[in-house]
Coordinates of C-alpha atoms and ligand atoms in Angstrom, one line a residue:
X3 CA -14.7 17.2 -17.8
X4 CA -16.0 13.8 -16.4
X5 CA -13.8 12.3 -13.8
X6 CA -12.5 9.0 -15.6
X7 CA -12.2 5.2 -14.0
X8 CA -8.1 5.8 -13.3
X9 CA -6.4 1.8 -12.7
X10 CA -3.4 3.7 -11.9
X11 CA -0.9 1.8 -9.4
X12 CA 0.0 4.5 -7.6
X13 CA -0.2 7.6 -7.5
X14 CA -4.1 6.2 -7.5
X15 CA -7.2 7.4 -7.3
X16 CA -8.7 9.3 -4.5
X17 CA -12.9 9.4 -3.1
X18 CA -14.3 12.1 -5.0
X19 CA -16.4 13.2 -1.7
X20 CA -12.4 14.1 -0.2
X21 CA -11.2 15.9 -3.2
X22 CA -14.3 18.2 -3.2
X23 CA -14.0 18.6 0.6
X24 CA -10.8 19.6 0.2
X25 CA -11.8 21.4 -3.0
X26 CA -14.3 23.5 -0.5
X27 CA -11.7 24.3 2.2
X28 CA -9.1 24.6 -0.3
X29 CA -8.5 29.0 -0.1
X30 CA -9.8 29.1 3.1
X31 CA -9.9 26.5 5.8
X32 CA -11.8 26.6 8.8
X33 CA -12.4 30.3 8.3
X34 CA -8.6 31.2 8.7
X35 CA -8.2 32.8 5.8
X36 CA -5.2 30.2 4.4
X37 CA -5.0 27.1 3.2
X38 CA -4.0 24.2 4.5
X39 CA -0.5 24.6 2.2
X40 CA -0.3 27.9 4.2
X41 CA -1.0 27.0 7.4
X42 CA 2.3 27.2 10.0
X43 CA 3.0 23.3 10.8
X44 CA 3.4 24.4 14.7
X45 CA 0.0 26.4 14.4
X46 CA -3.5 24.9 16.6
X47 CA -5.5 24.7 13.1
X48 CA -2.5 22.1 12.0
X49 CA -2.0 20.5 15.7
X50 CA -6.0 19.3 15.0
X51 CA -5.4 18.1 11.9
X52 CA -2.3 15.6 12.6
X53 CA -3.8 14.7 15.9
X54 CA -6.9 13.9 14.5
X55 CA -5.2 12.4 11.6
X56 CA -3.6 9.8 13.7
X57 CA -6.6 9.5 16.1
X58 CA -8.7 8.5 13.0
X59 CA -6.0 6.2 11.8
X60 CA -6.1 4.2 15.2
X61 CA -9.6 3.8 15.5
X62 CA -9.9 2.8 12.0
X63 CA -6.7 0.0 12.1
X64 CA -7.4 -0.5 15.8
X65 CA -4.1 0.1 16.5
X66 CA -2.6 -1.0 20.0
X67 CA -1.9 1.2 22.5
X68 CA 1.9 0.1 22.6
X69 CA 1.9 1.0 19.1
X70 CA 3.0 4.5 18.0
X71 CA 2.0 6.2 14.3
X72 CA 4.6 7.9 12.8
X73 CA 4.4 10.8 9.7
X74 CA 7.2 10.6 7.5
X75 CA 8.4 11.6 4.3
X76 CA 10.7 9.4 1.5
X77 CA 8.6 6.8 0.8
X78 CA 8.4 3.4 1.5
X79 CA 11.5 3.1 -0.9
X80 CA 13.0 5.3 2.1
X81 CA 12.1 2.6 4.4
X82 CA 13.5 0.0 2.8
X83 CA 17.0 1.7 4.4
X84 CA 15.4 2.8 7.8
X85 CA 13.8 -0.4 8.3
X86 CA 17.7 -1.9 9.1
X87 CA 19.3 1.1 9.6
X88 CA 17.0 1.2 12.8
X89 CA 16.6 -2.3 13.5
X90 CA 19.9 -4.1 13.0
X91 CA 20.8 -3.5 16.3
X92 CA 21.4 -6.9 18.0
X93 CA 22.4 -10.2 15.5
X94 CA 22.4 -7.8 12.4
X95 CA 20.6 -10.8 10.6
X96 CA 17.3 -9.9 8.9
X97 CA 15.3 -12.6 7.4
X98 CA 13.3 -11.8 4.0
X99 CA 10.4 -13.1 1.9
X100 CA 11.0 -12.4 -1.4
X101 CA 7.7 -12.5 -3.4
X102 CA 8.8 -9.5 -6.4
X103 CA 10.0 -6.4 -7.3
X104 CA 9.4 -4.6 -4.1
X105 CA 11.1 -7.2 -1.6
X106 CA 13.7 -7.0 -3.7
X107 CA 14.4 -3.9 -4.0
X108 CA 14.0 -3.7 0.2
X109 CA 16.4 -6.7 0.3
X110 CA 19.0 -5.0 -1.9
X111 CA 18.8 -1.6 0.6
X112 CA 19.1 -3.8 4.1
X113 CA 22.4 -5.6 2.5
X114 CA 24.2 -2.8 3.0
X115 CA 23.4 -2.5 7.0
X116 CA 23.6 -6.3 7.3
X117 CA 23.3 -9.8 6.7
X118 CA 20.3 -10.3 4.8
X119 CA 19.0 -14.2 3.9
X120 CA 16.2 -14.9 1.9
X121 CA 14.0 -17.4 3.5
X122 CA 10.8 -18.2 1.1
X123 CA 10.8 -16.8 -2.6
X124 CA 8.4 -17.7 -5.4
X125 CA 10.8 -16.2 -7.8
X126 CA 10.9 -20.2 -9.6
X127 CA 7.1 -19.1 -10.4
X128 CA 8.1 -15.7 -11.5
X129 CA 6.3 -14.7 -8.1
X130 CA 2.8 -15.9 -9.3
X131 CA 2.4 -17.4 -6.2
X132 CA 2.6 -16.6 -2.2
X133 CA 5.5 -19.4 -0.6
X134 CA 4.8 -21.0 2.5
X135 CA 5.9 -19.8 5.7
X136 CA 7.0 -21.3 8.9
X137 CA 8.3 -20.3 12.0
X138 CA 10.8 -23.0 11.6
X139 CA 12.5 -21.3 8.7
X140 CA 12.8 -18.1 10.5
X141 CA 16.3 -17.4 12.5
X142 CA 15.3 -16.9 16.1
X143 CA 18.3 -15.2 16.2
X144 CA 17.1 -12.6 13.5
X145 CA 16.1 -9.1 14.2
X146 CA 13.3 -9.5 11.8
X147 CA 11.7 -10.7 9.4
X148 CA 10.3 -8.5 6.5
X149 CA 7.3 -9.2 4.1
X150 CA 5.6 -7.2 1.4
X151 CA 1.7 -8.0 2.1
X152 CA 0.6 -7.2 -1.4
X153 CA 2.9 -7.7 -4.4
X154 CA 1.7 -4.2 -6.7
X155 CA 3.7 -5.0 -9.5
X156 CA 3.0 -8.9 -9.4
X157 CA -0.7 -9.3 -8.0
X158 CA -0.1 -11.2 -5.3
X159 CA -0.7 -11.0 -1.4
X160 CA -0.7 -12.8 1.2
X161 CA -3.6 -14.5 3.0
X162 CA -2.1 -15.4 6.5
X163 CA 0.5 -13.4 7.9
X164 CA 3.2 -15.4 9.0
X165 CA 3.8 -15.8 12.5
X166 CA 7.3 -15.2 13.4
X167 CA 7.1 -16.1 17.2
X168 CA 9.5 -13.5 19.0
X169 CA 11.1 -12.3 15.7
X170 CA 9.3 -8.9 14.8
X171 CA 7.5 -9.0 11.7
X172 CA 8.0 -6.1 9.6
X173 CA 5.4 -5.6 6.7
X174 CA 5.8 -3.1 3.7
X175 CA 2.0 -2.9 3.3
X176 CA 2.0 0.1 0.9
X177 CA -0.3 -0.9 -1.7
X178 CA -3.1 -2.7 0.6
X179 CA -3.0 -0.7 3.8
X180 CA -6.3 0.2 5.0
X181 CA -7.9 -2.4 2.0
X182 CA -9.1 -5.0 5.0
X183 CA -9.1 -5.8 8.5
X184 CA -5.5 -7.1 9.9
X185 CA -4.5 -7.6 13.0
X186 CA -1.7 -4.7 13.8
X187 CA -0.3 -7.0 17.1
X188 CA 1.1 -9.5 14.5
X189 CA 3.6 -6.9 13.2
X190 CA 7.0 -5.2 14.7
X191 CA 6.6 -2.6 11.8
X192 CA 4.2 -1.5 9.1
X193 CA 5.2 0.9 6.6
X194 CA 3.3 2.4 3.3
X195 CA 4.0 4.8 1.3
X196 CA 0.6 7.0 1.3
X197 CA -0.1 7.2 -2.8
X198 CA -2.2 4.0 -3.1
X199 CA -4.6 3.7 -0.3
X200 CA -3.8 7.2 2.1
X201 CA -3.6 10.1 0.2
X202 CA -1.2 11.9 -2.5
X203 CA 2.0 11.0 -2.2
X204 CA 4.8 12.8 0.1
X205 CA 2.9 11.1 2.9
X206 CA 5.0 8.2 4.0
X207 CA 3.2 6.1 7.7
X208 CA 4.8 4.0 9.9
X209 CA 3.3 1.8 12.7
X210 CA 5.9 0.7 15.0
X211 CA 5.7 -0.7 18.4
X212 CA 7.1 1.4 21.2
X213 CA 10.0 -1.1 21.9
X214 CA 11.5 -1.1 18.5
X215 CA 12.3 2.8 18.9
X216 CA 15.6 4.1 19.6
X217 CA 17.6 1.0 18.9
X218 CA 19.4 3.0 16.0
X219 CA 23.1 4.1 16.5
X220 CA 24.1 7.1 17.4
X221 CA 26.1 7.5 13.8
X222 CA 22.1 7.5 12.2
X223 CA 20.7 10.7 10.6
X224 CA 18.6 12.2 12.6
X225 CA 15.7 12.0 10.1
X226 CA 16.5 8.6 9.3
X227 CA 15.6 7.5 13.5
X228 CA 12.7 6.2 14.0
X229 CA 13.0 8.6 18.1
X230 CA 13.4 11.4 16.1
X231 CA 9.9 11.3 14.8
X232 CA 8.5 9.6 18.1
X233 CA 9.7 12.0 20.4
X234 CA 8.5 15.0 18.6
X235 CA 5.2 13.7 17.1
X236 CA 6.7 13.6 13.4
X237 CA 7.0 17.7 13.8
X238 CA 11.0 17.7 14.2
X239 CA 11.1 19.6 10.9
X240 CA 8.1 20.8 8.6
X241 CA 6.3 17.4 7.9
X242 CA 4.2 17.0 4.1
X243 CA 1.0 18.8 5.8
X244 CA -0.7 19.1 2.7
X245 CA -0.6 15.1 2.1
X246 CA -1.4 15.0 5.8
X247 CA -4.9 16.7 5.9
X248 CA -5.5 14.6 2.7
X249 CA -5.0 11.7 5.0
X250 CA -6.8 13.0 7.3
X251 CA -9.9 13.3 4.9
X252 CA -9.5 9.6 3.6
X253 CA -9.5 8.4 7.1
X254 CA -12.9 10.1 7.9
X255 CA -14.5 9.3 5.2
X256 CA -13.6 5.2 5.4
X257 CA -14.5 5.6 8.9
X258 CA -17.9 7.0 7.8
X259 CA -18.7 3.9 5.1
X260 CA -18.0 1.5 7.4
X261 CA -14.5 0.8 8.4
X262 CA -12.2 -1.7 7.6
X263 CA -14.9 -4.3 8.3
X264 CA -17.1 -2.5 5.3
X265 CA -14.6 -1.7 3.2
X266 CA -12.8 -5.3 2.9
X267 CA -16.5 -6.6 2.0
X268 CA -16.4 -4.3 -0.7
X269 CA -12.9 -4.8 -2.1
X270 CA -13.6 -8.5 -1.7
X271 CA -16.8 -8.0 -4.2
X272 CA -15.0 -5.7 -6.4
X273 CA -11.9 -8.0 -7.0
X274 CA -14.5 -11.0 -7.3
X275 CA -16.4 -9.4 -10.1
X276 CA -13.1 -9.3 -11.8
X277 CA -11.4 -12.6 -11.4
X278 CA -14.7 -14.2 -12.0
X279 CA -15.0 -12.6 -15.6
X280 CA -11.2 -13.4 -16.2
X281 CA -11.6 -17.0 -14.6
X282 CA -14.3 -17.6 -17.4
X283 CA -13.2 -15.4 -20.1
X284 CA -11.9 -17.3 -23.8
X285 CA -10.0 -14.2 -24.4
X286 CA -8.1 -12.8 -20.5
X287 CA -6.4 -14.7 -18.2
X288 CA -4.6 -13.8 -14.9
X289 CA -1.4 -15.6 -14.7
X290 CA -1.5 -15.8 -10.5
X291 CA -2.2 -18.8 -8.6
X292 CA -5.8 -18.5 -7.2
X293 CA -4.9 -18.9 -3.7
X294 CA -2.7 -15.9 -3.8
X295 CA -4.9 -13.5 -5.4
X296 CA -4.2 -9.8 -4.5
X297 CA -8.0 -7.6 -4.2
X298 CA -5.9 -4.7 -5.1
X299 CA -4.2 -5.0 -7.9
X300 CA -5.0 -7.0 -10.6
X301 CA -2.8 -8.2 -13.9
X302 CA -4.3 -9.6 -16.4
X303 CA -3.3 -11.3 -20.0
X304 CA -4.5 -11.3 -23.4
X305 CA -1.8 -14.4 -24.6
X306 CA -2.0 -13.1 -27.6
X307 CA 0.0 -10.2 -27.3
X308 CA -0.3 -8.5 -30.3
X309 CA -3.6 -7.1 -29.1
X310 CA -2.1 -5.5 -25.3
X311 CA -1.9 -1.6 -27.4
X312 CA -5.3 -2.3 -28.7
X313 CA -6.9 -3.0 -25.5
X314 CA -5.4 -0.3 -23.8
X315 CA -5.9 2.3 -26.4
X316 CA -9.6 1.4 -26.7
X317 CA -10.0 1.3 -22.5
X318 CA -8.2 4.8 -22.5
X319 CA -11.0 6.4 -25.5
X320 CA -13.6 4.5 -23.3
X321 CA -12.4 6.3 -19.9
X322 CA -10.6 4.0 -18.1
X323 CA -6.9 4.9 -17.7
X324 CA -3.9 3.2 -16.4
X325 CA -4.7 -0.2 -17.3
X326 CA -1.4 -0.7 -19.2
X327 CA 0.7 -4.0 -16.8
X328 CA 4.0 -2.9 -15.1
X329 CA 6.8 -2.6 -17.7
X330 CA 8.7 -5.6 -15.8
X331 CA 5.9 -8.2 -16.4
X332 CA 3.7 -6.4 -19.6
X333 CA 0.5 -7.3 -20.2
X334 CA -2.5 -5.4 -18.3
X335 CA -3.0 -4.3 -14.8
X336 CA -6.2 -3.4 -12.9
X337 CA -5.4 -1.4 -9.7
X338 CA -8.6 -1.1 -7.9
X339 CA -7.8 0.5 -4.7
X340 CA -10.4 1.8 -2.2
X341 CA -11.3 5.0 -4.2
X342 CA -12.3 2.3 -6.7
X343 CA -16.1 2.2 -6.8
X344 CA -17.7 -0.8 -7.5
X345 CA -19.4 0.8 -10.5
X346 CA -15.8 1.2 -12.2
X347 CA -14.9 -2.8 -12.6
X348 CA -18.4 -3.0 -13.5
X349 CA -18.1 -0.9 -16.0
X350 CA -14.7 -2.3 -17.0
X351 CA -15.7 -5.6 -17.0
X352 CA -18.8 -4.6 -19.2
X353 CA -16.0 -3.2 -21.5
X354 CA -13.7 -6.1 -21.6
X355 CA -16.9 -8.3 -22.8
X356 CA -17.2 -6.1 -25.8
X357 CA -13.5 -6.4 -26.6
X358 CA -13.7 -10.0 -26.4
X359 CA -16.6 -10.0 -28.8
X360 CA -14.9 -8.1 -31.3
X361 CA -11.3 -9.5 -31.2
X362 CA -11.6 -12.8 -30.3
Ligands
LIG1134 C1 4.5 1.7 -4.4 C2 5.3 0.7 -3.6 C3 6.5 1.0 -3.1 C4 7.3 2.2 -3.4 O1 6.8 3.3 -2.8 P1 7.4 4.7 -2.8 O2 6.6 5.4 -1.8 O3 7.3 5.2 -4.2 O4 8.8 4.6 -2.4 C5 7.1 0.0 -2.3 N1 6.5 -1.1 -2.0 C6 5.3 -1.4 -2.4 C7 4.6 -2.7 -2.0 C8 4.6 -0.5 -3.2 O5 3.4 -0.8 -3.7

């Protein structure tokens, strides 16, 4: 069976050279006999593979020393509670951006731990656009602010990250961690959920400076505290060590192409040949404002509806899956994560042509 060209969202496609590595070590790694899967979570085989996991992860993101990785499991929908649950400690007043169906769903979770106030929104535009940001909007009084980087569901992203002067900035970056160079000083807290751009999902990161740890009360979960997974090096209980040495493997290999550096040249050129076809096409459009372009994901729309089923049903025959849009906006929906190659927009571009030709 030929591997296909999957625009899933998430769960997403992964590099084919990790799945046959781990494919290769998969009954027996590193001559122990087990599998990963099998492996004890305390045992020295594992202890390599999470330290080297994180290792890999701060060379790759040039993460600051101050900074600590955490392994987690839940999500980043799980996040969207720890995030204040942790970090309403002082004003308990969090200040959001609200560009879609992600930030709100993290604004609905932190208005039960505090008082949450929406300071930007592009909701007017049905978030087809990235609002402005200033530092003057921000409460300085806050105990942080909290943006979604890259809008999956909407295609949109932002360009500059705010600066939020003493107010930490937490980002959910799930859907375009690891897609380009960014500057990890900027940020209180990163999250992502690891299905788009890490690994298989289970796998939840967090990047959080040393500071914000242990501000939680002492009435929160133990596995909802950020300490908890500091102080034991996110091995208080048995952590998702499958979805770990995945992690593991995707960081090598981006280290190996390049980087961040490399691979934000490539999903710059990958998202380009994309937009460019839609910018010019008679038939697709994208409905987001050029200046807030996500390179990740990538709706699309046929205005004449009527055709949506047709063009997915014919990408699907011709291999590529997953392209049908979000069921809150419709229309189509081009994930093209890392694991992307270049070869698959090609290819879908190529195909998009043809349907143009025919239908239009
Ligand atoms: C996928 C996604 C989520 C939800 O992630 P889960 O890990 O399924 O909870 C949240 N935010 C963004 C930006 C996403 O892309």
């Amino acid at each position: 069976m030929n591997r296909v060209y999957n625009f899933s969202a998430g769960p997403s496609m992964l590099p084919l050279p990790v799945l046959e590595k781990a494919q290769n070590e998969m009954t027996s790694y590193a001559d122990s006999g087990m599998s990963v899967m099998e492996l004890s979570h305390r045992s020295a085989l594992f202890t390599d593979i999470i330290t080297e996991a994180e290792q890999l992860l701060r060379d790759v993101m040039q993460i600051p020393a101050n900074y600590k990785v955490l392994f987690m499991q839940g999500g980043a929908s799980q996040q969207f509670a720890m995030v204040p649950m942790n970090l309403l400690g002082n004003s308990k007043k969090a200040d959001f951006i609200h560009t879609g169906s992600w930030s709100k769903k993290a604004i609905k979770e932190a208005q039960k731990f505090g008082d949450t106030r929406v300071i930007a929104s592009s909701e007017d535009k049905n978030f087809t656009y990235i609002p402005e940001v200033d530092r003057s909007m921000i409460d300085p009084e806050a105990d942080y602010v909290h943006i979604t980087t890259n809008n999956t569901i909407e295609g949109t992203a932002f360009s500059e990250i705010p600066d939020t002067g003493d107010v930490p900035l937490v980002a959910d970056m799930s859907s375009n961690i690891l897609s380009e160079q960014v500057d990890v000083s900027k940020f209180g807290l990163i999250y992502a959920g690891a299905q788009k751009n890490i690994g298989p999902a289970g796998l939840t990161v967090v990047i959080i400076r040393e500071d914000l740890i242990g501000l939680a009360p002492e009435t929160c979960p133990t596995m909802l505290d950020y300490k908890t997974f500091n102080d034991s090096g996110s091995l208080h209980n048995t952590p998702p060590t499958f979805s770990i040495y995945m992690a593991k493997l995707v960081f090598e290999w981006l280290k190996d192409l390049g980087g961040l550096k490399e691979m934000e040249l490539m999903n710059r050129e990958k998202a380009a040949i994309l937009y460019n076809y839609l910018d010019a096409s008679d038939m697709f459009a994208s409905p987001v404002e050029k200046s807030s372009r996500s390179i990740m994901n990538i709706p699309f729309i046929i205005p004449n509806h009527d055709l949506d089923a047709t063009f997915i049903k014919e990408a699907k025959a011709a291999g590529f899956e997953t392209l049908k849009g979000h069921r809150s906006v419709g229309g189509m929906r081009a994930s093209i994560y890392n694991a992307m190659p270049i070869q698959g927009v090609r290819d879908l571009v190529d195909f998009m042509k043809k349907f143009e030709a025919d239908y239009l």
